Amino acid sequence: MKYGIVAFPSKKLQDLANTYRKRYDSHYSKITPHLTLKEAFEADENEIGTISKAIASIAENHAPLTIHASKISSFFPTTNVIYFKVEPTNELKKLHQDLQEQLNIGMPKHVFIPHITIAQDLTETEHDDIYGQLRMIGVDEQEVIDRIHLVYQLEDGSWTAYDTYRLTGAE
């Protein structure tokens, strides 16, 4: 089964992202807006209990995260993905690093660039047009995220929470 680790922003930031996602993101109906902390990985029922305990232990050592979605950016020319750029704080980078190193469940395919996707699977023309418009609108949202989630993929391709972990460490 396919799993991943994400942080869901507040409903306010999710609603803002969804105003764009419902028009420009082919995965709109598959998962709510999120910040990916650990890319999708394969695990079976025997492994997931151990992985879940390890995530719980990591969460206990990390304080809630203050995130700042500071601008609209793009992964072009690598992919035609448009996203809210989340400023890469030391706390966020350390959480990602701890999840990567302590879980030991595969090397990342990409460099960690904290973001919330708002558009994907666009043609180059669509990307250029939409990106230009959205950059002028911009984004500037700050908030605190106090939990992370282990999610898994259902047969229809959608994702749902397997478990939730509170970030309870000292700041």
PDB file of C-alpha atoms in Angstrom:
ATOM      1  CA  MET A   1       0.000   0.000   0.000  1.00  0.00           C
ATOM      2  CA  LYS A   2       1.136   3.555  -0.694  1.00  0.00           C
ATOM      3  CA  TYR A   3       1.633   5.938   2.252  1.00  0.00           C
ATOM      4  CA  GLY A   4       2.875   9.480   2.740  1.00  0.00           C
ATOM      5  CA  ILE A   5       3.362  11.994   5.553  1.00  0.00           C
ATOM      6  CA  VAL A   6       1.758  15.419   5.288  1.00  0.00           C
ATOM      7  CA  ALA A   7       0.778  18.496   7.260  1.00  0.00           C
ATOM      8  CA  PHE A   8      -2.630  19.985   6.546  1.00  0.00           C
ATOM      9  CA  PRO A   9      -2.851  23.780   6.843  1.00  0.00           C
ATOM     10  CA  SER A  10      -5.787  25.559   8.469  1.00  0.00           C
ATOM     11  CA  LYS A  11      -9.211  25.530   6.849  1.00  0.00           C
ATOM     12  CA  LYS A  12      -8.651  29.165   5.836  1.00  0.00           C
ATOM     13  CA  LEU A  13      -5.487  28.333   3.870  1.00  0.00           C
ATOM     14  CA  GLN A  14      -7.057  25.141   2.473  1.00  0.00           C
ATOM     15  CA  ASP A  15     -10.055  27.162   1.245  1.00  0.00           C
ATOM     16  CA  LEU A  16      -7.732  29.681  -0.410  1.00  0.00           C
ATOM     17  CA  ALA A  17      -5.747  26.902  -2.130  1.00  0.00           C
ATOM     18  CA  ASN A  18      -8.970  25.191  -3.196  1.00  0.00           C
ATOM     19  CA  THR A  19     -10.218  28.308  -4.980  1.00  0.00           C
ATOM     20  CA  TYR A  20      -7.403  27.587  -7.472  1.00  0.00           C
ATOM     21  CA  ARG A  21      -7.203  23.801  -7.156  1.00  0.00           C
ATOM     22  CA  LYS A  22     -10.790  23.130  -8.188  1.00  0.00           C
ATOM     23  CA  ARG A  23     -10.000  24.760 -11.545  1.00  0.00           C
ATOM     24  CA  TYR A  24      -6.329  23.922 -12.070  1.00  0.00           C
ATOM     25  CA  ASP A  25      -5.396  20.795 -10.081  1.00  0.00           C
ATOM     26  CA  SER A  26      -6.255  17.369 -11.467  1.00  0.00           C
ATOM     27  CA  HIS A  27      -5.790  15.914  -7.947  1.00  0.00           C
ATOM     28  CA  TYR A  28      -8.344  18.280  -6.372  1.00  0.00           C
ATOM     29  CA  SER A  29     -10.748  15.480  -5.468  1.00  0.00           C
ATOM     30  CA  LYS A  30      -7.996  13.057  -4.341  1.00  0.00           C
ATOM     31  CA  ILE A  31      -6.506  14.903  -1.331  1.00  0.00           C
ATOM     32  CA  THR A  32      -7.061  18.151   0.532  1.00  0.00           C
ATOM     33  CA  PRO A  33      -4.403  20.886   0.243  1.00  0.00           C
ATOM     34  CA  HIS A  34      -1.300  19.807   2.138  1.00  0.00           C
ATOM     35  CA  LEU A  35       2.392  20.233   2.724  1.00  0.00           C
ATOM     36  CA  THR A  36       4.231  17.002   1.866  1.00  0.00           C
ATOM     37  CA  LEU A  37       6.770  16.051   4.535  1.00  0.00           C
ATOM     38  CA  LYS A  38       7.576  12.566   3.206  1.00  0.00           C
ATOM     39  CA  GLU A  39       6.880  11.562  -0.375  1.00  0.00           C
ATOM     40  CA  ALA A  40       4.742   8.532  -1.132  1.00  0.00           C
ATOM     41  CA  PHE A  41       6.310   5.223  -0.142  1.00  0.00           C
ATOM     42  CA  GLU A  42       5.274   1.586  -0.167  1.00  0.00           C
ATOM     43  CA  ALA A  43       4.698  -0.333   3.080  1.00  0.00           C
ATOM     44  CA  ASP A  44       2.727  -3.398   4.067  1.00  0.00           C
ATOM     45  CA  GLU A  45       0.523  -4.002   7.105  1.00  0.00           C
ATOM     46  CA  ASN A  46       3.407  -5.547   9.051  1.00  0.00           C
ATOM     47  CA  GLU A  47       5.657  -2.500   8.553  1.00  0.00           C
ATOM     48  CA  ILE A  48       3.138   0.292   9.046  1.00  0.00           C
ATOM     49  CA  GLY A  49       2.749  -0.238  12.814  1.00  0.00           C
ATOM     50  CA  THR A  50       6.495   0.247  13.328  1.00  0.00           C
ATOM     51  CA  ILE A  51       6.517   3.252  10.989  1.00  0.00           C
ATOM     52  CA  SER A  52       3.562   4.798  12.841  1.00  0.00           C
ATOM     53  CA  LYS A  53       5.320   4.411  16.213  1.00  0.00           C
ATOM     54  CA  ALA A  54       8.461   6.039  14.778  1.00  0.00           C
ATOM     55  CA  ILE A  55       6.433   9.000  13.460  1.00  0.00           C
ATOM     56  CA  ALA A  56       4.803   9.397  16.898  1.00  0.00           C
ATOM     57  CA  SER A  57       8.254   9.496  18.513  1.00  0.00           C
ATOM     58  CA  ILE A  58       9.499  12.087  16.000  1.00  0.00           C
ATOM     59  CA  ALA A  59       6.376  14.241  16.541  1.00  0.00           C
ATOM     60  CA  GLU A  60       7.007  14.245  20.306  1.00  0.00           C
ATOM     61  CA  ASN A  61      10.394  15.863  19.644  1.00  0.00           C
ATOM     62  CA  HIS A  62       9.117  18.683  17.434  1.00  0.00           C
ATOM     63  CA  ALA A  63       7.216  21.782  18.451  1.00  0.00           C
ATOM     64  CA  PRO A  64       4.282  23.041  16.374  1.00  0.00           C
ATOM     65  CA  LEU A  65       5.445  24.561  13.081  1.00  0.00           C
ATOM     66  CA  THR A  66       4.946  28.175  12.137  1.00  0.00           C
ATOM     67  CA  ILE A  67       4.525  28.276   8.372  1.00  0.00           C
ATOM     68  CA  HIS A  68       4.447  31.231   6.013  1.00  0.00           C
ATOM     69  CA  ALA A  69       3.005  30.821   2.526  1.00  0.00           C
ATOM     70  CA  SER A  70       4.820  33.788   1.052  1.00  0.00           C
ATOM     71  CA  LYS A  71       4.382  33.733  -2.707  1.00  0.00           C
ATOM     72  CA  ILE A  72       3.136  31.803  -5.702  1.00  0.00           C
ATOM     73  CA  SER A  73       5.865  29.899  -7.489  1.00  0.00           C
ATOM     74  CA  SER A  74       6.356  27.140 -10.058  1.00  0.00           C
ATOM     75  CA  PHE A  75       8.522  24.079 -10.674  1.00  0.00           C
ATOM     76  CA  PHE A  76       8.670  24.963 -14.401  1.00  0.00           C
ATOM     77  CA  PRO A  77      10.538  23.830 -16.518  1.00  0.00           C
ATOM     78  CA  THR A  78      10.847  20.538 -14.557  1.00  0.00           C
ATOM     79  CA  THR A  79       7.051  20.234 -14.270  1.00  0.00           C
ATOM     80  CA  ASN A  80       4.095  22.533 -14.869  1.00  0.00           C
ATOM     81  CA  VAL A  81       3.191  22.632 -11.164  1.00  0.00           C
ATOM     82  CA  ILE A  82       2.197  25.930  -9.550  1.00  0.00           C
ATOM     83  CA  TYR A  83       2.230  26.200  -5.753  1.00  0.00           C
ATOM     84  CA  PHE A  84       2.133  28.362  -2.648  1.00  0.00           C
ATOM     85  CA  LYS A  85       5.766  28.592  -1.551  1.00  0.00           C
ATOM     86  CA  VAL A  86       6.137  27.842   2.157  1.00  0.00           C
ATOM     87  CA  GLU A  87       9.228  29.464   3.649  1.00  0.00           C
ATOM     88  CA  PRO A  88      11.704  26.720   4.624  1.00  0.00           C
ATOM     89  CA  THR A  89      12.261  27.375   8.343  1.00  0.00           C
ATOM     90  CA  ASN A  90      14.887  25.472  10.306  1.00  0.00           C
ATOM     91  CA  GLU A  91      12.103  23.705  12.240  1.00  0.00           C
ATOM     92  CA  LEU A  92      10.398  22.543   9.057  1.00  0.00           C
ATOM     93  CA  LYS A  93      13.664  21.364   7.501  1.00  0.00           C
ATOM     94  CA  LYS A  94      14.603  19.496  10.702  1.00  0.00           C
ATOM     95  CA  LEU A  95      11.213  17.741  10.856  1.00  0.00           C
ATOM     96  CA  HIS A  96      11.553  16.667   7.216  1.00  0.00           C
ATOM     97  CA  GLN A  97      15.127  15.502   7.835  1.00  0.00           C
ATOM     98  CA  ASP A  98      14.147  13.506  10.948  1.00  0.00           C
ATOM     99  CA  LEU A  99      11.287  11.813   9.082  1.00  0.00           C
ATOM    100  CA  GLN A 100      13.634  10.981   6.214  1.00  0.00           C
ATOM    101  CA  GLU A 101      16.509   9.671   8.332  1.00  0.00           C
ATOM    102  CA  GLN A 102      14.716   7.964  11.209  1.00  0.00           C
ATOM    103  CA  LEU A 103      12.072   6.187   9.147  1.00  0.00           C
ATOM    104  CA  ASN A 104      14.585   4.932   6.596  1.00  0.00           C
ATOM    105  CA  ILE A 105      11.896   4.180   4.000  1.00  0.00           C
ATOM    106  CA  GLY A 106      13.468   5.193   0.733  1.00  0.00           C
ATOM    107  CA  MET A 107      15.428   8.105  -0.581  1.00  0.00           C
ATOM    108  CA  PRO A 108      13.490  11.192  -1.696  1.00  0.00           C
ATOM    109  CA  LYS A 109      12.988  11.660  -5.430  1.00  0.00           C
ATOM    110  CA  HIS A 110      13.151  15.444  -5.088  1.00  0.00           C
ATOM    111  CA  VAL A 111      14.894  18.096  -3.016  1.00  0.00           C
ATOM    112  CA  PHE A 112      12.615  19.221  -0.164  1.00  0.00           C
ATOM    113  CA  ILE A 113      10.892  22.427  -1.242  1.00  0.00           C
ATOM    114  CA  PRO A 114       8.051  23.150   1.191  1.00  0.00           C
ATOM    115  CA  HIS A 115       4.935  23.992  -0.803  1.00  0.00           C
ATOM    116  CA  ILE A 116       1.186  23.580  -1.198  1.00  0.00           C
ATOM    117  CA  THR A 117       0.272  22.621  -4.766  1.00  0.00           C
ATOM    118  CA  ILE A 118      -2.502  24.699  -6.356  1.00  0.00           C
ATOM    119  CA  ALA A 119      -2.172  23.670 -10.036  1.00  0.00           C
ATOM    120  CA  GLN A 120      -0.749  20.640 -11.850  1.00  0.00           C
ATOM    121  CA  ASP A 121      -1.029  18.592 -15.041  1.00  0.00           C
ATOM    122  CA  LEU A 122      -1.252  21.785 -17.087  1.00  0.00           C
ATOM    123  CA  THR A 123      -0.096  22.229 -20.639  1.00  0.00           C
ATOM    124  CA  GLU A 124       2.813  24.642 -21.091  1.00  0.00           C
ATOM    125  CA  THR A 125       0.441  27.281 -22.483  1.00  0.00           C
ATOM    126  CA  GLU A 126      -2.016  26.857 -19.596  1.00  0.00           C
ATOM    127  CA  HIS A 127       0.867  27.015 -17.123  1.00  0.00           C
ATOM    128  CA  ASP A 128       2.252  30.251 -18.557  1.00  0.00           C
ATOM    129  CA  ASP A 129      -1.160  31.918 -18.626  1.00  0.00           C
ATOM    130  CA  ILE A 130      -2.292  30.806 -15.158  1.00  0.00           C
ATOM    131  CA  TYR A 131       1.092  31.351 -13.498  1.00  0.00           C
ATOM    132  CA  GLY A 132       1.232  34.934 -14.744  1.00  0.00           C
ATOM    133  CA  GLN A 133      -2.236  35.649 -13.365  1.00  0.00           C
ATOM    134  CA  LEU A 134      -1.675  33.982  -9.990  1.00  0.00           C
ATOM    135  CA  ARG A 135       1.697  35.634  -9.382  1.00  0.00           C
ATOM    136  CA  MET A 136       0.015  39.040  -9.614  1.00  0.00           C
ATOM    137  CA  ILE A 137      -2.566  37.969  -6.996  1.00  0.00           C
ATOM    138  CA  GLY A 138       0.068  36.451  -4.691  1.00  0.00           C
ATOM    139  CA  VAL A 139      -0.315  34.908  -1.253  1.00  0.00           C
ATOM    140  CA  ASP A 140       0.804  35.970   2.223  1.00  0.00           C
ATOM    141  CA  GLU A 141      -0.538  33.667   4.943  1.00  0.00           C
ATOM    142  CA  GLN A 142       1.067  32.696   8.251  1.00  0.00           C
ATOM    143  CA  GLU A 143      -0.161  30.090  10.694  1.00  0.00           C
ATOM    144  CA  VAL A 144       0.826  27.386  13.157  1.00  0.00           C
ATOM    145  CA  ILE A 145       0.470  23.686  12.350  1.00  0.00           C
ATOM    146  CA  ASP A 146       0.400  21.481  15.443  1.00  0.00           C
ATOM    147  CA  ARG A 147      -0.018  18.028  13.902  1.00  0.00           C
ATOM    148  CA  ILE A 148       1.180  15.846  11.061  1.00  0.00           C
ATOM    149  CA  HIS A 149      -0.585  12.950   9.390  1.00  0.00           C
ATOM    150  CA  LEU A 150       0.283   9.545   7.999  1.00  0.00           C
ATOM    151  CA  VAL A 151      -1.955   9.158   4.943  1.00  0.00           C
ATOM    152  CA  TYR A 152      -2.588   6.231   2.649  1.00  0.00           C
ATOM    153  CA  GLN A 153      -3.924   5.871  -0.860  1.00  0.00           C
ATOM    154  CA  LEU A 154      -7.261   4.175  -1.484  1.00  0.00           C
ATOM    155  CA  GLU A 155      -8.053   2.065  -4.545  1.00  0.00           C
ATOM    156  CA  ASP A 156      -9.724   5.030  -6.301  1.00  0.00           C
ATOM    157  CA  GLY A 157      -6.485   7.051  -6.001  1.00  0.00           C
ATOM    158  CA  SER A 158      -7.709   9.318  -3.207  1.00  0.00           C
ATOM    159  CA  TRP A 159      -5.790   9.726   0.057  1.00  0.00           C
ATOM    160  CA  THR A 160      -7.092   9.482   3.606  1.00  0.00           C
ATOM    161  CA  ALA A 161      -5.564   9.748   7.079  1.00  0.00           C
ATOM    162  CA  TYR A 162      -4.229   6.584   8.688  1.00  0.00           C
ATOM    163  CA  ASP A 163      -3.153   8.343  11.869  1.00  0.00           C
ATOM    164  CA  THR A 164      -2.514  11.835  13.267  1.00  0.00           C
ATOM    165  CA  TYR A 165       0.404  12.911  15.456  1.00  0.00           C
ATOM    166  CA  ARG A 166       0.548  16.037  17.593  1.00  0.00           C
ATOM    167  CA  LEU A 167       3.753  18.046  17.492  1.00  0.00           C
ATOM    168  CA  THR A 168       4.350  18.327  21.236  1.00  0.00           C
ATOM    169  CA  GLY A 169       8.080  19.005  21.589  1.00  0.00           C
ATOM    170  CA  ALA A 170       9.503  22.093  23.245  1.00  0.00           C
ATOM    171  CA  GLU A 171      10.298  25.106  21.122  1.00  0.00           C
TER     172      GLU A 171
END
